[in-house]
Tab-separated table of C-alpha atoms in Angstrom:
chain	number	residue	atom	x	y	z
Y	66	MET	CA	-0.088	-0.164	-0.123
Y	67	THR	CA	1.152	3.333	-0.882
Y	68	ILE	CA	-1.694	5.220	0.417
Y	69	GLU	CA	-2.259	5.434	3.976
Y	70	ALA	CA	-5.949	7.627	4.175
Y	71	VAL	CA	-8.195	9.115	1.464
Y	72	ILE	CA	-9.620	12.721	2.273
Y	73	SER	CA	-12.619	14.254	0.205
Y	74	ALA	CA	-13.123	17.741	1.161
Y	75	LYS	CA	-16.068	18.927	2.304
Y	76	ALA	CA	-17.504	22.129	1.696
Y	77	LYS	CA	-17.517	25.400	4.407
Y	78	ASP	CA	-18.984	28.857	3.971
Y	79	ILE	CA	-16.561	31.218	5.206
Y	80	GLY	CA	-18.961	34.088	5.274
Y	81	GLY	CA	-20.865	33.847	1.924
Y	82	PHE	CA	-18.248	32.015	0.097
Y	83	SER	CA	-17.863	28.622	0.046
Y	84	VAL	CA	-14.928	26.603	0.103
Y	85	ARG	CA	-13.573	23.117	-0.231
Y	86	ARG	CA	-12.198	21.677	3.357
Y	87	ALA	CA	-9.531	18.966	3.295
Y	88	LEU	CA	-7.848	19.450	6.411
Y	89	PRO	CA	-8.724	18.956	9.706
Y	90	ALA	CA	-10.996	15.636	8.796
Y	91	ILE	CA	-11.465	12.451	10.900
Y	92	GLU	CA	-8.951	10.533	8.862
Y	93	ARG	CA	-6.058	12.940	9.552
Y	94	ARG	CA	-6.048	15.584	11.775
Y	95	MET	CA	-2.341	16.999	10.523
Y	96	ILE	CA	0.440	16.513	7.598
Y	97	GLY	CA	3.649	17.259	9.126
Y	98	PRO	CA	2.656	21.085	10.255
Y	99	PHE	CA	-0.038	21.257	8.182
Y	100	ILE	CA	-3.018	21.645	10.017
Y	101	PHE	CA	-5.870	23.352	7.743
Y	102	LEU	CA	-6.195	23.167	3.899
Y	103	ASP	CA	-8.551	25.200	2.343
Y	104	GLN	CA	-9.631	25.084	-1.664
Y	105	ILE	CA	-10.740	28.615	-2.687
Y	106	GLY	CA	-12.747	28.429	-5.752
Y	107	PRO	CA	-12.583	27.453	-8.590
Y	108	ALA	CA	-15.128	30.181	-8.604
Y	109	ILE	CA	-16.789	33.219	-10.613
Y	110	ILE	CA	-16.812	36.291	-9.235
Y	111	PRO	CA	-19.272	38.963	-11.222
Y	112	ALA	CA	-18.418	42.279	-11.856
Y	113	GLY	CA	-19.716	44.125	-8.542
Y	114	GLN	CA	-18.999	41.688	-5.900
Y	115	GLY	CA	-16.180	40.266	-4.281
Y	116	LEU	CA	-14.353	38.186	-1.768
Y	117	ASP	CA	-14.735	40.060	2.080
Y	118	VAL	CA	-13.196	38.065	4.750
Y	119	ARG	CA	-13.622	40.901	7.625
Y	120	PRO	CA	-10.642	41.553	10.151
Y	121	HIS	CA	-10.180	38.246	12.427
Y	122	PRO	CA	-7.750	36.843	14.525
Y	123	HIS	CA	-4.961	34.151	14.414
Y	124	ILE	CA	-2.684	32.618	17.152
Y	125	GLY	CA	0.058	30.079	17.211
Y	126	LEU	CA	0.355	29.522	13.110
Y	127	SER	CA	1.478	30.582	9.876
Y	128	THR	CA	-1.324	30.998	7.382
Y	129	MET	CA	0.131	30.280	3.769
Y	130	THR	CA	-1.990	31.532	0.597
Y	131	TYR	CA	-1.728	30.640	-3.078
Y	132	LEU	CA	-3.183	31.635	-5.748
Y	133	TYR	CA	-4.218	29.979	-9.340
Y	134	GLU	CA	-6.223	32.465	-10.513
Y	135	GLY	CA	-7.511	35.889	-9.280
Y	136	ALA	CA	-6.148	38.399	-6.612
Y	137	ILE	CA	-6.772	38.942	-3.205
Y	138	MET	CA	-5.792	42.139	-0.764
Y	139	HIS	CA	-4.212	41.667	2.278
Y	140	ARG	CA	-4.561	43.661	5.237
Y	141	ASP	CA	-3.105	43.165	8.656
Y	142	SER	CA	-2.731	44.400	12.186
Y	143	LEU	CA	0.994	45.090	11.355
Y	144	GLY	CA	0.358	47.853	8.933
Y	145	THR	CA	0.728	45.417	5.820
Y	146	ILE	CA	-1.248	46.340	2.445
Y	147	GLN	CA	-0.114	43.316	-0.075
Y	148	GLU	CA	-2.428	42.181	-3.205
Y	149	ILE	CA	-1.712	38.389	-3.798
Y	150	LYS	CA	-2.092	37.022	-7.215
Y	151	PRO	CA	-1.353	33.584	-9.294
Y	152	GLY	CA	2.612	31.749	-8.142
Y	153	ALA	CA	2.896	34.206	-5.509
Y	154	VAL	CA	3.035	33.129	-1.403
Y	155	ASN	CA	1.830	35.199	1.172
Y	156	TRP	CA	3.050	33.670	4.663
Y	157	MET	CA	1.698	35.477	7.507
Y	158	THR	CA	3.402	34.644	11.216
Y	159	ALA	CA	0.335	34.761	13.844
Y	160	GLY	CA	2.525	33.824	16.970
Y	161	ARG	CA	1.255	35.427	19.885
Y	162	GLY	CA	-1.344	37.285	17.936
Y	163	ILE	CA	-2.547	39.092	14.681
Y	164	ALA	CA	-5.828	40.077	13.072
Y	165	HIS	CA	-6.158	40.526	9.263
Y	166	SER	CA	-9.027	40.783	6.449
Y	167	GLU	CA	-8.966	39.593	3.031
Y	168	ARG	CA	-10.293	41.519	0.036
Y	169	THR	CA	-11.177	41.353	-3.633
Y	170	PRO	CA	-8.843	44.078	-5.057
Y	171	ASP	CA	-11.253	47.334	-6.162
Y	172	ALA	CA	-10.161	47.083	-9.877
Y	173	LEU	CA	-11.041	43.162	-9.998
Y	174	ARG	CA	-14.253	44.393	-7.919
Y	175	ARG	CA	-15.466	46.669	-11.083
Y	176	THR	CA	-14.578	43.932	-13.665
Y	177	GLY	CA	-15.199	40.517	-12.379
Y	178	HIS	CA	-12.830	37.669	-12.365
Y	179	ASN	CA	-12.145	34.264	-11.835
Y	180	LEU	CA	-10.961	33.061	-8.537
Y	181	SER	CA	-9.206	29.781	-7.686
Y	182	GLY	CA	-5.989	28.801	-5.294
Y	183	ILE	CA	-5.178	26.995	-1.742
Y	184	GLN	CA	-5.118	28.499	2.007
Y	185	PHE	CA	-2.965	26.676	4.605
Y	186	TRP	CA	-2.517	26.974	8.126
Y	187	VAL	CA	1.053	25.864	9.435
Y	188	ALA	CA	1.315	24.916	13.161
Y	189	LEU	CA	4.088	26.878	14.705
Y	190	PRO	CA	6.399	24.738	17.022
Y	191	ARG	CA	5.835	25.074	20.872
Y	192	ARG	CA	9.229	27.133	20.986
Y	193	ASP	CA	7.653	29.604	18.596
Y	194	GLU	CA	3.931	29.756	19.555
Y	195	GLU	CA	4.275	32.968	20.859
Y	196	THR	CA	6.449	34.703	18.246
Y	197	ILE	CA	6.392	38.162	17.338
Y	198	PRO	CA	3.847	38.419	14.589
Y	199	SER	CA	5.340	38.847	11.129
Y	200	PHE	CA	4.329	38.368	7.597
Y	201	LEU	CA	6.016	37.793	3.877
Y	202	HIS	CA	5.351	37.822	0.765
Y	203	LEU	CA	7.155	36.368	-2.410
Y	204	GLY	CA	6.289	36.864	-6.119
Y	205	ARG	CA	5.870	34.222	-8.386
Y	206	ASP	CA	9.709	35.127	-10.131
Y	207	GLN	CA	10.850	34.507	-6.447
Y	208	LEU	CA	9.974	31.053	-6.429
Y	209	PRO	CA	11.845	28.216	-7.959
Y	210	VAL	CA	10.248	26.479	-11.166
Y	211	TRP	CA	11.656	23.528	-13.191
Y	212	GLN	CA	10.157	21.200	-15.744
Y	213	SER	CA	10.485	17.480	-15.921
Y	214	ASP	CA	8.718	15.135	-18.414
Y	215	GLY	CA	5.654	17.108	-19.327
Y	216	ALA	CA	5.296	18.209	-15.270
Y	217	GLU	CA	5.637	22.002	-14.273
Y	218	LEU	CA	6.831	21.979	-10.823
Y	219	ARG	CA	6.734	25.393	-8.319
Y	220	LEU	CA	8.311	25.105	-4.848
Y	221	ILE	CA	6.380	27.292	-2.518
Y	222	ALA	CA	8.365	26.242	0.936
Y	223	GLY	CA	11.123	23.885	1.417
Y	224	ALA	CA	13.598	21.843	-0.397
Y	225	MET	CA	13.558	19.366	-3.529
Y	226	ASP	CA	15.455	18.012	-6.331
Y	227	GLY	CA	18.473	20.709	-5.176
Y	228	ARG	CA	16.353	23.217	-5.234
Y	229	GLU	CA	15.592	25.475	-1.837
Y	230	SER	CA	12.782	27.979	-1.465
Y	231	PRO	CA	13.151	31.170	-0.076
Y	232	LEU	CA	10.658	30.290	2.400
Y	233	ILE	CA	12.331	29.640	5.452
Y	234	SER	CA	9.584	28.012	7.744
Y	235	PRO	CA	10.697	26.940	11.603
Y	236	HIS	CA	9.545	23.543	11.393
Y	237	PRO	CA	10.745	21.182	8.563
Y	238	MET	CA	8.203	21.108	5.518
Y	239	ILE	CA	7.506	21.269	1.973
Y	240	CYS	CA	5.179	22.576	-0.391
Y	241	VAL	CA	4.763	22.249	-4.203
Y	242	ASP	CA	2.691	23.582	-6.967
Y	243	LEU	CA	2.781	20.541	-9.050
Y	244	ARG	CA	1.281	21.003	-13.048
Y	245	LEU	CA	1.013	17.799	-14.943
Y	246	ASP	CA	0.187	17.204	-18.814
Y	247	ARG	CA	-1.974	14.503	-19.693
Y	248	SER	CA	0.173	11.248	-19.465
Y	249	ALA	CA	2.702	13.393	-17.261
Y	250	THR	CA	4.266	11.090	-14.533
Y	251	VAL	CA	5.907	12.874	-11.191
Y	252	ARG	CA	8.016	11.123	-8.705
Y	253	ILE	CA	7.115	11.852	-5.014
Y	254	PRO	CA	10.396	11.602	-2.995
Y	255	THR	CA	10.641	9.635	0.395
Y	256	ASP	CA	12.790	13.012	2.051
Y	257	TRP	CA	9.390	13.589	4.456
Y	258	PRO	CA	8.125	11.357	6.755
Y	259	GLU	CA	4.926	12.709	6.630
Y	260	ARG	CA	3.372	13.492	2.780
Y	261	GLY	CA	0.303	14.620	1.253
Y	262	ILE	CA	-1.105	15.078	-2.290
Y	263	TYR	CA	-4.389	17.155	-2.685
Y	264	VAL	CA	-6.091	17.084	-5.973
Y	265	SER	CA	-6.565	20.602	-6.883
Y	266	SER	CA	-8.196	19.897	-10.378
Y	267	GLY	CA	-8.118	16.912	-12.958
Y	268	GLU	CA	-7.706	13.389	-12.488
Y	269	VAL	CA	-4.751	11.121	-11.903
Y	270	GLU	CA	-3.502	7.725	-10.904
Y	271	LEU	CA	-1.224	5.782	-7.882
Y	272	GLY	CA	-1.413	2.388	-7.283
Y	273	GLY	CA	-3.409	1.282	-10.000
Y	274	ASP	CA	-6.385	3.576	-8.877
Y	275	ARG	CA	-7.762	7.203	-9.930
Y	276	PHE	CA	-8.763	10.287	-8.061
Y	277	VAL	CA	-10.036	13.558	-8.533
Y	278	GLU	CA	-10.576	17.053	-7.944
Y	279	GLY	CA	-11.157	17.631	-4.009
Y	280	GLN	CA	-9.470	14.460	-2.822
Y	281	LEU	CA	-6.366	14.606	-0.589
Y	282	LEU	CA	-3.927	11.311	-0.388
Y	283	VAL	CA	-2.272	10.690	2.867
Y	284	LEU	CA	0.898	8.757	1.562
Y	285	GLN	CA	2.384	6.170	3.285
Y	286	SER	CA	5.950	7.031	5.119
Y	287	GLY	CA	9.021	5.647	3.461
Y	288	ARG	CA	7.692	4.489	0.588
Y	289	ALA	CA	8.833	6.455	-2.948
Y	290	VAL	CA	5.225	7.500	-5.243
Y	291	HIS	CA	4.625	7.952	-8.747
Y	292	ILE	CA	1.600	9.968	-10.073
Y	293	THR	CA	0.074	9.884	-13.307
Y	294	ALA	CA	-2.555	12.111	-14.833
Y	295	PHE	CA	-4.840	10.748	-16.801
Y	296	LYS	CA	-6.286	14.171	-17.535
Y	297	PRO	CA	-4.571	17.447	-17.445
Y	298	ALA	CA	-3.840	17.853	-13.194
Y	299	ARG	CA	-2.997	20.726	-10.741
Y	300	LEU	CA	-1.665	18.744	-7.409
Y	301	MET	CA	-0.303	20.342	-4.356
Y	302	LEU	CA	2.145	18.620	-2.508
Y	303	LEU	CA	2.097	19.092	1.003
Y	304	GLY	CA	4.218	17.315	4.596
Y	305	GLY	CA	7.291	17.800	6.566
Y	306	ASP	CA	8.251	16.108	9.631
Y	307	PRO	CA	5.708	15.065	12.522
Y	308	MET	CA	4.632	17.784	14.889
Y	309	ASP	CA	6.302	18.235	18.225
Y	310	GLY	CA	2.679	16.986	20.170
Y	311	PRO	CA	-0.929	17.539	18.997
Y	312	ARG	CA	-3.234	20.907	18.501
Y	313	HIS	CA	-6.324	22.417	19.662
Y	314	ILE	CA	-8.106	24.353	17.258
Y	315	TRP	CA	-10.846	26.719	18.048
Y	316	TRP	CA	-12.126	29.321	15.235
Y	317	ASN	CA	-9.207	30.873	13.880
Y	318	PHE	CA	-6.747	29.905	16.887
Y	319	VAL	CA	-4.387	27.021	17.153
Y	320	SER	CA	-2.406	26.177	19.961
Y	321	SER	CA	-0.529	23.441	21.743
Y	322	SER	CA	-2.718	24.895	25.253
Y	323	LYS	CA	-6.506	24.561	25.464
Y	324	GLU	CA	-6.046	27.835	28.116
Y	325	ARG	CA	-4.193	29.843	25.588
Y	326	ILE	CA	-6.900	29.416	23.230
Y	327	GLU	CA	-9.552	30.625	26.151
Y	328	GLN	CA	-7.332	33.637	26.309
Y	329	ALA	CA	-7.273	34.140	22.734
Y	330	LYS	CA	-11.199	34.106	22.659
Y	331	ALA	CA	-11.444	36.716	25.507
Y	332	ASP	CA	-8.888	39.108	23.904
Y	333	TRP	CA	-10.914	38.877	20.622
Y	334	LYS	CA	-14.413	39.531	22.291
Y	335	ARG	CA	-13.275	42.493	24.183
Y	336	GLN	CA	-10.958	43.939	21.253
Y	337	SER	CA	-7.911	44.074	22.634
Y	338	PHE	CA	-5.911	42.338	19.541
Y	339	PRO	CA	-4.116	45.197	17.330
Y	340	PRO	CA	-6.848	46.750	14.657
Y	341	VAL	CA	-6.527	46.613	11.232
Y	342	PRO	CA	-5.476	49.978	9.689
Y	343	GLN	CA	-7.961	50.932	7.127
Y	344	GLU	CA	-10.530	48.919	8.572
Y	345	THR	CA	-14.233	49.457	10.914
Y	346	GLU	CA	-15.458	46.081	10.875
Y	347	PHE	CA	-14.777	42.827	12.100
Y	348	ILE	CA	-16.261	39.304	12.576
Y	349	PRO	CA	-17.265	38.439	16.136
Y	350	LEU	CA	-16.184	36.163	18.393
Y	351	PRO	CA	-18.606	32.529	17.312
Y	352	GLU	CA	-20.690	32.127	20.014
Y	353	TYR	CA	-20.677	28.096	20.135
């Protein structure tokens, strides 16, 4: 067996916009430090409408946003204002606490556009859970890209095939955007103890079985895997070393401590997180 589990992403509403969530799942809570995987779209956003995720808080994690189509304007409580476009990556480290918003840029709101991409949450090691918040943007021309027998690989984080991403994470991890032509085969090496392949689009074959868009394949540790595209496909490789213990998730908060999450809930409820400049709205604490 080369596959440990197959997870089918489930539709989730994030405030008027539907995404497909593959992590966390009953079958698997984490893959390496990856504790959350949402597929954004693909969606057609009509003129006059847009994505409007109001300011909300995070602790104990880094968010990693990567787009296939469209654009998102990121604003956070550090004062960052950064538009992300396809092939680039936004890496926001929440640490002890940050707030941010994600909205459609004004120009695309006027014209309408297609929106598609992936957003991850990456858990921080215990020693870094309370680190100072920070933000990093890497443009598409800053990420290593190479071709191999009908496949194009873009290295978002980590190292692969002698190449290294400029995104340095505090916990060993890998993240690669793979684009496969029909019949192309790509080998997934065994460099990382925990690995997963998310099928963003298309259809692939692995070990005699076929898998389609919206499925996350958790690969067995220590075994090299060959994946072949039955039709043109877009995949995301994610993984890394196991985390240093379990993590608790409540709403947008991730921590190794339940008590720390309770503190974050109280802090957001009384609005003691730093505000996001140029924003007057916020998402209230859910009353679960």
